[in-house]
PDB file of C-alpha atoms and ligand atoms in Angstrom:
ATOM      1  CA  MET A 390     117.402  91.374 116.584  1.00  0.00           C
ATOM      2  CA  LEU A 391     114.662  93.562 115.121  1.00  0.00           C
ATOM      3  CA  PRO A 392     116.104  96.732 113.597  1.00  0.00           C
ATOM      4  CA  VAL A 393     114.778  99.985 115.039  1.00  0.00           C
ATOM      5  CA  ILE A 394     113.986 101.258 111.550  1.00  0.00           C
ATOM      6  CA  GLY A 395     112.283  98.855 109.152  1.00  0.00           C
ATOM      7  CA  GLN A 396     110.565  99.258 105.806  1.00  0.00           C
ATOM      8  CA  GLY A 397     106.882  99.778 105.059  1.00  0.00           C
ATOM      9  CA  THR A 398     105.452  98.762 101.690  1.00  0.00           C
ATOM     10  CA  TRP A 399     101.938 100.220 101.486  1.00  0.00           C
ATOM     11  CA  ASN A 400     101.323 101.955  98.149  1.00  0.00           C
ATOM     12  CA  MET A 401     104.499 100.639  96.549  1.00  0.00           C
ATOM     13  CA  PRO A 402     104.081 101.079  92.775  1.00  0.00           C
ATOM     14  CA  GLU A 403     102.809  97.805  91.387  1.00  0.00           C
ATOM     15  CA  SER A 404     104.070  98.120  87.831  1.00  0.00           C
ATOM     16  CA  GLY A 405     106.683  99.657  85.582  1.00  0.00           C
ATOM     17  CA  ALA A 406     109.845 101.510  86.523  1.00  0.00           C
ATOM     18  CA  GLY A 407     108.405 102.521  89.921  1.00  0.00           C
ATOM     19  CA  ARG A 408     107.992  98.846  90.873  1.00  0.00           C
ATOM     20  CA  LYS A 409     111.600  98.064  89.938  1.00  0.00           C
ATOM     21  CA  GLU A 410     112.860 101.078  91.871  1.00  0.00           C
ATOM     22  CA  ALA A 411     110.774 100.030  94.882  1.00  0.00           C
ATOM     23  CA  GLN A 412     112.356  96.570  94.753  1.00  0.00           C
ATOM     24  CA  ARG A 413     115.823  98.130  94.537  1.00  0.00           C
ATOM     25  CA  ALA A 414     114.911 100.297  97.518  1.00  0.00           C
ATOM     26  CA  ILE A 415     113.853  97.257  99.566  1.00  0.00           C
ATOM     27  CA  ALA A 416     117.092  95.416  98.722  1.00  0.00           C
ATOM     28  CA  ARG A 417     119.201  98.496  99.506  1.00  0.00           C
ATOM     29  CA  GLY A 418     117.339  98.934 102.788  1.00  0.00           C
ATOM     30  CA  VAL A 419     118.169  95.359 103.767  1.00  0.00           C
ATOM     31  CA  GLU A 420     121.844  95.971 102.890  1.00  0.00           C
ATOM     32  CA  LEU A 421     121.723  98.948 105.253  1.00  0.00           C
ATOM     33  CA  GLY A 422     120.246  96.876 108.064  1.00  0.00           C
ATOM     34  CA  MET A 423     116.540  97.650 107.561  1.00  0.00           C
ATOM     35  CA  THR A 424     115.724  93.957 107.545  1.00  0.00           C
ATOM     36  CA  HIS A 425     112.201  94.299 108.946  1.00  0.00           C
ATOM     37  CA  ILE A 426     109.921  94.441 105.911  1.00  0.00           C
ATOM     38  CA  ASP A 427     106.264  95.131 106.622  1.00  0.00           C
ATOM     39  CA  THR A 428     103.567  94.223 104.150  1.00  0.00           C
ATOM     40  CA  ALA A 429      99.941  92.966 104.128  1.00  0.00           C
ATOM     41  CA  GLU A 430      97.628  90.842 102.036  1.00  0.00           C
ATOM     42  CA  MET A 431      95.560  94.021 101.625  1.00  0.00           C
ATOM     43  CA  TYR A 432      98.307  96.012  99.865  1.00  0.00           C
ATOM     44  CA  GLY A 433      97.533  95.962  96.166  1.00  0.00           C
ATOM     45  CA  ALA A 434      95.275  92.940  96.841  1.00  0.00           C
ATOM     46  CA  GLY A 435      98.377  90.734  97.217  1.00  0.00           C
ATOM     47  CA  ARG A 436     100.460  92.358  94.501  1.00  0.00           C
ATOM     48  CA  VAL A 437     102.687  94.123  97.013  1.00  0.00           C
ATOM     49  CA  GLU A 438     103.438  90.801  98.734  1.00  0.00           C
ATOM     50  CA  GLU A 439     104.480  89.498  95.295  1.00  0.00           C
ATOM     51  CA  LEU A 440     106.666  92.559  94.736  1.00  0.00           C
ATOM     52  CA  VAL A 441     108.299  92.005  98.136  1.00  0.00           C
ATOM     53  CA  GLY A 442     108.719  88.291  97.415  1.00  0.00           C
ATOM     54  CA  GLU A 443     110.623  89.062  94.204  1.00  0.00           C
ATOM     55  CA  ALA A 444     112.733  91.719  95.909  1.00  0.00           C
ATOM     56  CA  ILE A 445     113.857  89.424  98.723  1.00  0.00           C
ATOM     57  CA  ARG A 446     114.382  86.268  96.653  1.00  0.00           C
ATOM     58  CA  PRO A 447     118.158  86.810  96.226  1.00  0.00           C
ATOM     59  CA  ILE A 448     118.616  87.564  99.947  1.00  0.00           C
ATOM     60  CA  ALA A 449     119.372  84.842 102.501  1.00  0.00           C
ATOM     61  CA  ARG A 450     116.050  84.264 104.255  1.00  0.00           C
ATOM     62  CA  GLU A 451     117.519  84.228 107.768  1.00  0.00           C
ATOM     63  CA  LYS A 452     118.785  87.787 107.318  1.00  0.00           C
ATOM     64  CA  LEU A 453     115.222  89.072 106.966  1.00  0.00           C
ATOM     65  CA  PHE A 454     112.355  89.795 109.329  1.00  0.00           C
ATOM     66  CA  VAL A 455     109.268  89.606 107.113  1.00  0.00           C
ATOM     67  CA  ALA A 456     105.911  90.720 108.506  1.00  0.00           C
ATOM     68  CA  THR A 457     102.528  90.487 106.845  1.00  0.00           C
ATOM     69  CA  LYS A 458      98.923  90.909 107.922  1.00  0.00           C
ATOM     70  CA  VAL A 459      95.629  89.119 107.582  1.00  0.00           C
ATOM     71  CA  LEU A 460      92.578  91.194 106.710  1.00  0.00           C
ATOM     72  CA  PRO A 461      90.023  91.263 109.534  1.00  0.00           C
ATOM     73  CA  SER A 462      87.333  89.964 107.151  1.00  0.00           C
ATOM     74  CA  ASN A 463      89.514  86.867 106.582  1.00  0.00           C
ATOM     75  CA  ALA A 464      90.325  86.344 110.226  1.00  0.00           C
ATOM     76  CA  SER A 465      88.125  83.387 111.176  1.00  0.00           C
ATOM     77  CA  TYR A 466      90.125  80.364 112.341  1.00  0.00           C
ATOM     78  CA  ARG A 467      89.990  78.538 109.004  1.00  0.00           C
ATOM     79  CA  GLU A 468      90.298  81.603 106.793  1.00  0.00           C
ATOM     80  CA  THR A 469      93.302  82.902 108.750  1.00  0.00           C
ATOM     81  CA  LEU A 470      95.149  79.652 108.058  1.00  0.00           C
ATOM     82  CA  ALA A 471      94.199  79.848 104.365  1.00  0.00           C
ATOM     83  CA  ALA A 472      95.137  83.554 104.102  1.00  0.00           C
ATOM     84  CA  ALA A 473      98.529  82.838 105.666  1.00  0.00           C
ATOM     85  CA  GLU A 474      99.199  80.139 103.049  1.00  0.00           C
ATOM     86  CA  ARG A 475      98.327  82.566 100.246  1.00  0.00           C
ATOM     87  CA  SER A 476     100.621  85.230 101.705  1.00  0.00           C
ATOM     88  CA  LEU A 477     103.486  82.736 102.065  1.00  0.00           C
ATOM     89  CA  ARG A 478     103.043  81.710  98.418  1.00  0.00           C
ATOM     90  CA  ARG A 479     103.079  85.328  97.206  1.00  0.00           C
ATOM     91  CA  LEU A 480     106.090  86.152  99.379  1.00  0.00           C
ATOM     92  CA  GLY A 481     107.901  83.030  98.164  1.00  0.00           C
ATOM     93  CA  THR A 482     108.827  81.922 101.662  1.00  0.00           C
ATOM     94  CA  ASP A 483     108.034  78.979 103.941  1.00  0.00           C
ATOM     95  CA  TYR A 484     107.458  81.187 106.955  1.00  0.00           C
ATOM     96  CA  VAL A 485     107.023  84.801 107.953  1.00  0.00           C
ATOM     97  CA  ASP A 486     108.653  86.262 111.023  1.00  0.00           C
ATOM     98  CA  LEU A 487     105.530  88.097 112.143  1.00  0.00           C
ATOM     99  CA  TYR A 488     101.856  87.639 111.284  1.00  0.00           C
ATOM    100  CA  LEU A 489      99.498  90.422 112.302  1.00  0.00           C
ATOM    101  CA  LEU A 490      95.775  90.999 112.477  1.00  0.00           C
ATOM    102  CA  HIS A 491      95.446  94.229 110.468  1.00  0.00           C
ATOM    103  CA  TRP A 492      92.769  95.755 112.699  1.00  0.00           C
ATOM    104  CA  PRO A 493      90.056  94.450 115.029  1.00  0.00           C
ATOM    105  CA  GLY A 494      87.311  92.894 112.937  1.00  0.00           C
ATOM    106  CA  PRO A 495      84.119  90.901 112.874  1.00  0.00           C
ATOM    107  CA  HIS A 496      85.523  87.496 113.865  1.00  0.00           C
ATOM    108  CA  PRO A 497      85.997  86.529 117.517  1.00  0.00           C
ATOM    109  CA  LEU A 498      89.508  87.578 118.517  1.00  0.00           C
ATOM    110  CA  GLN A 499      90.016  84.289 120.327  1.00  0.00           C
ATOM    111  CA  GLU A 500      89.534  82.405 117.030  1.00  0.00           C
ATOM    112  CA  THR A 501      92.065  84.529 115.181  1.00  0.00           C
ATOM    113  CA  MET A 502      94.611  84.165 117.956  1.00  0.00           C
ATOM    114  CA  ARG A 503      94.029  80.395 118.059  1.00  0.00           C
ATOM    115  CA  ALA A 504      94.839  80.331 114.340  1.00  0.00           C
ATOM    116  CA  PHE A 505      97.944  82.463 114.958  1.00  0.00           C
ATOM    117  CA  ARG A 506      99.034  80.008 117.668  1.00  0.00           C
ATOM    118  CA  ARG A 507      98.552  77.129 115.224  1.00  0.00           C
ATOM    119  CA  LEU A 508     100.658  78.991 112.620  1.00  0.00           C
ATOM    120  CA  ILE A 509     103.416  79.420 115.214  1.00  0.00           C
ATOM    121  CA  ASP A 510     103.254  75.734 116.174  1.00  0.00           C
ATOM    122  CA  ASP A 511     103.348  74.744 112.479  1.00  0.00           C
ATOM    123  CA  GLY A 512     106.398  76.941 111.824  1.00  0.00           C
ATOM    124  CA  LYS A 513     104.496  79.223 109.434  1.00  0.00           C
ATOM    125  CA  THR A 514     105.155  82.326 111.513  1.00  0.00           C
ATOM    126  CA  ARG A 515     107.707  82.958 114.256  1.00  0.00           C
ATOM    127  CA  PHE A 516     105.634  85.587 116.051  1.00  0.00           C
ATOM    128  CA  ALA A 517     102.068  86.856 116.261  1.00  0.00           C
ATOM    129  CA  GLY A 518     101.025  90.492 116.486  1.00  0.00           C
ATOM    130  CA  VAL A 519      98.108  92.881 116.170  1.00  0.00           C
ATOM    131  CA  SER A 520      97.627  96.285 114.596  1.00  0.00           C
ATOM    132  CA  ASN A 521      95.370  99.227 115.421  1.00  0.00           C
ATOM    133  CA  PHE A 522      94.452  97.700 118.782  1.00  0.00           C
ATOM    134  CA  GLU A 523      93.582  99.715 121.881  1.00  0.00           C
ATOM    135  CA  ALA A 524      95.399  98.727 125.097  1.00  0.00           C
ATOM    136  CA  GLY A 525      92.574  96.584 126.492  1.00  0.00           C
ATOM    137  CA  GLU A 526      91.982  94.583 123.346  1.00  0.00           C
ATOM    138  CA  MET A 527      95.748  94.178 122.827  1.00  0.00           C
ATOM    139  CA  ILE A 528      96.063  92.589 126.274  1.00  0.00           C
ATOM    140  CA  GLU A 529      93.019  90.443 125.536  1.00  0.00           C
ATOM    141  CA  ALA A 530      94.634  89.251 122.268  1.00  0.00           C
ATOM    142  CA  ALA A 531      97.805  88.333 124.170  1.00  0.00           C
ATOM    143  CA  SER A 532      95.788  86.233 126.613  1.00  0.00           C
ATOM    144  CA  TYR A 533      94.491  84.018 123.796  1.00  0.00           C
ATOM    145  CA  LEU A 534      97.925  82.981 122.494  1.00  0.00           C
ATOM    146  CA  GLU A 535      98.277  80.181 125.048  1.00  0.00           C
ATOM    147  CA  GLY A 536     101.743  81.083 126.246  1.00  0.00           C
ATOM    148  CA  ALA A 537     103.185  82.415 122.999  1.00  0.00           C
ATOM    149  CA  PRO A 538     104.127  86.097 123.259  1.00  0.00           C
ATOM    150  CA  LEU A 539     102.179  88.816 121.474  1.00  0.00           C
ATOM    151  CA  ALA A 540     105.178  90.397 119.765  1.00  0.00           C
ATOM    152  CA  CYS A 541     103.814  93.804 118.842  1.00  0.00           C
ATOM    153  CA  ASN A 542     100.975  96.196 118.209  1.00  0.00           C
ATOM    154  CA  GLN A 543     101.469  98.209 115.010  1.00  0.00           C
ATOM    155  CA  VAL A 544      99.854 101.637 115.342  1.00  0.00           C
ATOM    156  CA  LEU A 545      99.748 105.144 113.929  1.00  0.00           C
ATOM    157  CA  TYR A 546     102.494 107.231 115.538  1.00  0.00           C
ATOM    158  CA  HIS A 547     104.135 110.390 114.286  1.00  0.00           C
ATOM    159  CA  LEU A 548     105.151 113.773 115.656  1.00  0.00           C
ATOM    160  CA  CYS A 549     101.661 115.231 115.192  1.00  0.00           C
ATOM    161  CA  GLU A 550      99.877 112.092 116.487  1.00  0.00           C
ATOM    162  CA  ARG A 551     101.193 110.992 119.857  1.00  0.00           C
ATOM    163  CA  THR A 552      98.005 109.617 121.474  1.00  0.00           C
ATOM    164  CA  ILE A 553      99.675 106.240 122.128  1.00  0.00           C
ATOM    165  CA  GLU A 554     102.008 107.816 124.672  1.00  0.00           C
ATOM    166  CA  HIS A 555      99.163 108.213 127.199  1.00  0.00           C
ATOM    167  CA  GLU A 556      97.897 104.672 127.617  1.00  0.00           C
ATOM    168  CA  LEU A 557      98.879 102.259 124.882  1.00  0.00           C
ATOM    169  CA  LEU A 558     102.663 102.598 125.012  1.00  0.00           C
ATOM    170  CA  PRO A 559     102.873 102.261 128.829  1.00  0.00           C
ATOM    171  CA  ALA A 560     100.511  99.249 128.696  1.00  0.00           C
ATOM    172  CA  ALA A 561     102.547  97.644 125.900  1.00  0.00           C
ATOM    173  CA  LYS A 562     105.753  98.111 127.884  1.00  0.00           C
ATOM    174  CA  ARG A 563     104.214  96.608 131.012  1.00  0.00           C
ATOM    175  CA  HIS A 564     103.280  93.508 129.008  1.00  0.00           C
ATOM    176  CA  GLY A 565     106.543  93.260 127.024  1.00  0.00           C
ATOM    177  CA  ILE A 566     104.785  94.052 123.735  1.00  0.00           C
ATOM    178  CA  ALA A 567     106.687  96.159 121.195  1.00  0.00           C
ATOM    179  CA  ILE A 568     105.074  99.116 119.453  1.00  0.00           C
ATOM    180  CA  VAL A 569     105.651  99.435 115.710  1.00  0.00           C
ATOM    181  CA  ALA A 570     105.007 102.977 114.472  1.00  0.00           C
ATOM    182  CA  TYR A 571     103.286 103.160 111.108  1.00  0.00           C
ATOM    183  CA  THR A 572     103.030 106.262 108.911  1.00  0.00           C
ATOM    184  CA  PRO A 573     105.911 107.761 110.931  1.00  0.00           C
ATOM    185  CA  PHE A 574     106.091 110.837 108.676  1.00  0.00           C
ATOM    186  CA  GLY A 575     102.361 111.504 109.091  1.00  0.00           C
ATOM    187  CA  ARG A 576     101.995 112.457 105.437  1.00  0.00           C
ATOM    188  CA  GLY A 577     104.482 115.293 105.964  1.00  0.00           C
ATOM    189  CA  ALA A 578     102.294 116.957 108.614  1.00  0.00           C
ATOM    190  CA  PHE A 579     105.293 117.663 110.836  1.00  0.00           C
ATOM    191  CA  LEU A 580     106.877 119.850 108.158  1.00  0.00           C
ATOM    192  CA  ARG A 581     103.856 121.987 107.353  1.00  0.00           C
ATOM    193  CA  SER A 582     104.152 124.675 109.986  1.00  0.00           C
ATOM    194  CA  ALA A 583     107.199 126.919 109.435  1.00  0.00           C
ATOM    195  CA  ARG A 584     107.736 127.387 113.182  1.00  0.00           C
ATOM    196  CA  ARG A 585     107.715 123.667 113.965  1.00  0.00           C
ATOM    197  CA  ARG A 586     109.772 122.878 110.902  1.00  0.00           C
ATOM    198  CA  ARG A 587     112.469 125.333 111.981  1.00  0.00           C
ATOM    199  CA  ILE A 588     112.844 123.552 115.327  1.00  0.00           C
ATOM    200  CA  VAL A 589     113.305 120.167 113.649  1.00  0.00           C
ATOM    201  CA  GLU A 590     115.683 121.660 111.073  1.00  0.00           C
ATOM    202  CA  THR A 591     117.819 123.215 113.811  1.00  0.00           C
ATOM    203  CA  ILE A 592     118.104 119.862 115.598  1.00  0.00           C
ATOM    204  CA  ALA A 593     118.892 118.152 112.300  1.00  0.00           C
ATOM    205  CA  GLU A 594     121.654 120.661 111.484  1.00  0.00           C
ATOM    206  CA  LYS A 595     123.188 120.208 114.921  1.00  0.00           C
ATOM    207  CA  HIS A 596     123.526 116.462 114.315  1.00  0.00           C
ATOM    208  CA  GLY A 597     124.398 116.639 110.614  1.00  0.00           C
ATOM    209  CA  ALA A 598     121.124 114.773 110.018  1.00  0.00           C
ATOM    210  CA  THR A 599     117.921 115.381 108.063  1.00  0.00           C
ATOM    211  CA  VAL A 600     114.498 116.351 109.379  1.00  0.00           C
ATOM    212  CA  ARG A 601     113.097 112.898 108.620  1.00  0.00           C
ATOM    213  CA  GLN A 602     115.963 111.237 110.459  1.00  0.00           C
ATOM    214  CA  VAL A 603     115.204 113.450 113.458  1.00  0.00           C
ATOM    215  CA  ALA A 604     111.509 112.524 113.304  1.00  0.00           C
ATOM    216  CA  LEU A 605     112.327 108.796 113.204  1.00  0.00           C
ATOM    217  CA  ALA A 606     114.894 109.108 115.996  1.00  0.00           C
ATOM    218  CA  PHE A 607     112.325 110.932 118.152  1.00  0.00           C
ATOM    219  CA  LEU A 608     109.648 108.262 117.608  1.00  0.00           C
ATOM    220  CA  THR A 609     112.077 105.455 118.432  1.00  0.00           C
ATOM    221  CA  ARG A 610     113.673 107.189 121.451  1.00  0.00           C
ATOM    222  CA  ASP A 611     111.978 104.557 123.626  1.00  0.00           C
ATOM    223  CA  PRO A 612     113.538 101.119 123.045  1.00  0.00           C
ATOM    224  CA  ALA A 613     110.035  99.601 122.975  1.00  0.00           C
ATOM    225  CA  VAL A 614     109.219 101.504 119.758  1.00  0.00           C
ATOM    226  CA  PHE A 615     110.201 100.533 116.214  1.00  0.00           C
ATOM    227  CA  ALA A 616     109.287 102.412 113.032  1.00  0.00           C
ATOM    228  CA  ILE A 617     108.530 101.291 109.492  1.00  0.00           C
ATOM    229  CA  PRO A 618     108.789 104.238 107.073  1.00  0.00           C
ATOM    230  CA  LYS A 619     107.870 103.344 103.527  1.00  0.00           C
ATOM    231  CA  ALA A 620     110.267 104.492 100.832  1.00  0.00           C
ATOM    232  CA  GLY A 621     109.904 103.488  97.223  1.00  0.00           C
ATOM    233  CA  ARG A 622     113.129 105.220  96.243  1.00  0.00           C
ATOM    234  CA  VAL A 623     116.674 104.182  96.987  1.00  0.00           C
ATOM    235  CA  GLU A 624     117.756 107.659  98.117  1.00  0.00           C
ATOM    236  CA  HIS A 625     114.865 107.808 100.587  1.00  0.00           C
ATOM    237  CA  VAL A 626     115.685 104.403 102.052  1.00  0.00           C
ATOM    238  CA  GLU A 627     119.323 105.454 102.407  1.00  0.00           C
ATOM    239  CA  GLU A 628     118.280 108.582 104.250  1.00  0.00           C
ATOM    240  CA  ASN A 629     115.859 106.751 106.533  1.00  0.00           C
ATOM    241  CA  SER A 630     118.418 104.096 107.470  1.00  0.00           C
ATOM    242  CA  GLY A 631     120.621 106.854 108.928  1.00  0.00           C
ATOM    243  CA  ALA A 632     118.051 107.450 111.683  1.00  0.00           C
ATOM    244  CA  ALA A 633     119.012 104.210 113.421  1.00  0.00           C
ATOM    245  CA  GLN A 634     122.354 105.701 114.505  1.00  0.00           C
ATOM    246  CA  LEU A 635     120.974 109.106 115.516  1.00  0.00           C
ATOM    247  CA  ARG A 636     120.673 109.722 119.274  1.00  0.00           C
ATOM    248  CA  LEU A 637     118.855 112.901 120.199  1.00  0.00           C
ATOM    249  CA  ASP A 638     119.980 114.839 123.281  1.00  0.00           C
ATOM    250  CA  PRO A 639     117.559 115.544 126.148  1.00  0.00           C
ATOM    251  CA  GLU A 640     117.331 119.190 125.050  1.00  0.00           C
ATOM    252  CA  ASP A 641     116.394 118.074 121.500  1.00  0.00           C
ATOM    253  CA  LEU A 642     113.620 115.864 122.904  1.00  0.00           C
ATOM    254  CA  ALA A 643     112.386 118.752 125.063  1.00  0.00           C
ATOM    255  CA  ALA A 644     112.386 121.152 122.098  1.00  0.00           C
ATOM    256  CA  ILE A 645     110.357 118.685 120.012  1.00  0.00           C
ATOM    257  CA  ASP A 646     107.977 118.063 122.930  1.00  0.00           C
ATOM    258  CA  ALA A 647     107.388 121.790 123.213  1.00  0.00           C
ATOM    259  CA  VAL A 648     106.258 122.223 119.607  1.00  0.00           C
ATOM    260  CA  PHE A 649     104.640 118.809 119.034  1.00  0.00           C
ATOM    261  CA  PRO A 650     102.915 118.187 122.377  1.00  0.00           C
ATOM    262  CA  PRO A 651     100.851 115.008 122.654  1.00  0.00           C
ATOM    263  CA  ALA A 652      97.121 115.772 122.405  1.00  0.00           C
ATOM    264  CA  ALA A 653      94.850 114.959 125.340  1.00  0.00           C
ATOM    265  CA  PRO A 654      94.274 111.243 126.018  1.00  0.00           C
ATOM    266  CA  GLY A 655      91.707 109.799 123.666  1.00  0.00           C
ATOM    267  CA  PRO A 656      90.860 106.836 121.491  1.00  0.00           C
ATOM    268  CA  LEU A 657      93.610 105.346 119.384  1.00  0.00           C
ATOM    269  CA  ALA A 658      93.994 107.230 116.117  1.00  0.00           C
ATOM    270  CA  THR A 659      94.075 105.198 112.925  1.00  0.00           C
ATOM    271  CA  LEU A 660      94.392 106.042 109.257  1.00  0.00           C
TER     272      LEU A 660
HETATM  273  P1  LIG B  22     105.185 106.975 105.705  1.00  0.00           P
HETATM  274  O1  LIG B  22     106.188 105.888 105.796  1.00  0.00           O
HETATM  275  O2  LIG B  22     105.066 107.884 106.877  1.00  0.00           O
HETATM  276  O3  LIG B  22     105.439 107.880 104.428  1.00  0.00           O
HETATM  277  C1  LIG B  22     105.631 107.350 103.155  1.00  0.00           C
HETATM  278  C2  LIG B  22     105.884 108.518 102.194  1.00  0.00           C
HETATM  279  O4  LIG B  22     107.065 109.204 102.612  1.00  0.00           O
HETATM  280  C3  LIG B  22     106.131 108.074 100.761  1.00  0.00           C
HETATM  281  O5  LIG B  22     105.516 109.035  99.925  1.00  0.00           O
HETATM  282  C4  LIG B  22     107.648 108.135 100.607  1.00  0.00           C
HETATM  283  O6  LIG B  22     108.065 108.456  99.292  1.00  0.00           O
HETATM  284  C5  LIG B  22     107.961 109.290 101.516  1.00  0.00           C
HETATM  285  N1  LIG B  22     109.332 109.180 102.028  1.00  0.00           N
HETATM  286  C6  LIG B  22     109.877 108.125 102.677  1.00  0.00           C
HETATM  287  N2  LIG B  22     111.142 108.398 103.010  1.00  0.00           N
HETATM  288  C7  LIG B  22     111.400 109.660 102.565  1.00  0.00           C
HETATM  289  C8  LIG B  22     112.531 110.499 102.605  1.00  0.00           C
HETATM  290  N3  LIG B  22     113.652 110.096 103.212  1.00  0.00           N
HETATM  291  N4  LIG B  22     112.426 111.738 102.039  1.00  0.00           N
HETATM  292  C9  LIG B  22     111.288 112.161 101.441  1.00  0.00           C
HETATM  293  N5  LIG B  22     110.177 111.397 101.374  1.00  0.00           N
HETATM  294  C10 LIG B  22     110.236 110.160 101.933  1.00  0.00           C
HETATM  295  O7  LIG B  22     103.722 106.424 105.412  1.00  0.00           O
HETATM  296  P2  LIG B  22     103.018 105.019 105.228  1.00  0.00           P
HETATM  297  O8  LIG B  22     103.483 104.322 104.021  1.00  0.00           O
HETATM  298  O9  LIG B  22     101.563 105.300 105.388  1.00  0.00           O
HETATM  299  O10 LIG B  22     103.450 104.168 106.525  1.00  0.00           O
HETATM  300  C11 LIG B  22     104.581 103.339 106.546  1.00  0.00           C
HETATM  301  C12 LIG B  22     104.191 101.875 106.517  1.00  0.00           C
HETATM  302  O11 LIG B  22     103.414 101.523 107.663  1.00  0.00           O
HETATM  303  C13 LIG B  22     103.272 101.484 105.352  1.00  0.00           C
HETATM  304  O12 LIG B  22     103.975 101.448 104.137  1.00  0.00           O
HETATM  305  C14 LIG B  22     102.760 100.166 105.828  1.00  0.00           C
HETATM  306  O13 LIG B  22     103.720  99.143 105.661  1.00  0.00           O
HETATM  307  C15 LIG B  22     102.517 100.463 107.308  1.00  0.00           C
HETATM  308  N6  LIG B  22     101.131 100.923 107.578  1.00  0.00           N
HETATM  309  C16 LIG B  22     100.337 100.119 108.334  1.00  0.00           C
HETATM  310  C17 LIG B  22      99.034 100.481 108.617  1.00  0.00           C
HETATM  311  C18 LIG B  22      98.181  99.589 109.458  1.00  0.00           C
HETATM  312  O14 LIG B  22      96.964  99.812 109.533  1.00  0.00           O
HETATM  313  N7  LIG B  22      98.769  98.609 110.100  1.00  0.00           N
HETATM  314  C19 LIG B  22      98.520 101.695 108.117  1.00  0.00           C
HETATM  315  C20 LIG B  22      99.357 102.509 107.363  1.00  0.00           C
HETATM  316  C21 LIG B  22     100.655 102.118 107.130  1.00  0.00           C
HETATM  317  P3  LIG B  22     108.671 107.359  98.273  1.00  0.00           P
HETATM  318  O15 LIG B  22     107.815 106.155  98.384  1.00  0.00           O
HETATM  319  O16 LIG B  22     108.613 108.063  96.965  1.00  0.00           O
HETATM  320  O17 LIG B  22     110.094 107.072  98.691  1.00  0.00           O
END
């Protein structure tokens, strides 16, 4: 089963002590149940996939849920298959659990999804997904998978950016597609205003939790939503893993809603 809280890897340090610490953080996260590891061929031009590959080598493969992404510029039918092979080599694995199209790009979506279907049939990925897709194009992508499910749409979602709640999240739920929340801390935006911060701190104190655990628990309050915070430090990963057990009360959710209301419906926000 996919853990509610996984691990992002964008901007992991690619050399030196920071790289080693990041690898320790990934391994510690897996120990704590954060077995969903999200990476992409784009991150460090493949060097982050290599870092992840080294970090997970000692871990039994079946314990992990490894996700990576093809760059839209590589997402023709033939290039998708070739990019997947390169990612598998860098990750040191025969298959990934999830292969995503990083964002909508120049190649016909039907071609990319046909390649994803071929990768599923060849055992190179267990599931196919998309990222940064609006509701309509997400449903279109699903229709091209010839019976295989579209597992998820990975999108920007944090306390200060809740656009997906208007259209995308309901559409995803109707079609049985999971939402994976990226950048769940929104670059710390949710902590910047003293008034808003106090509300989150009060809820955190009540539960013996931290503000980041509260933020993650809020984002994943709907069972269709998963989150992938990135933490390059062991203590951060340990803190984030605690969010999986945190259940916010209805009054906590209402208090957060009151100070972080979703903006008006609009186009999907991306980074
Ligand atoms: P994020 O997870 O919201 O924030 C990462 C930052 O938060 C890092 O500076 C990290 O520091 C810090 N942090 C993490 N846990 C912390 C804790 N407990 N206490 C204090 N600081 C903490 O941002 P993100 O990396 O942009 O997004 C997460 C993942 O989503 C990415 O890594 C990537 O895998 C994915 N993503 C996907 C897309 C897409 O287009 N599909 C776009 C953006 C991101 P340390 O590293 O020092 O621990």
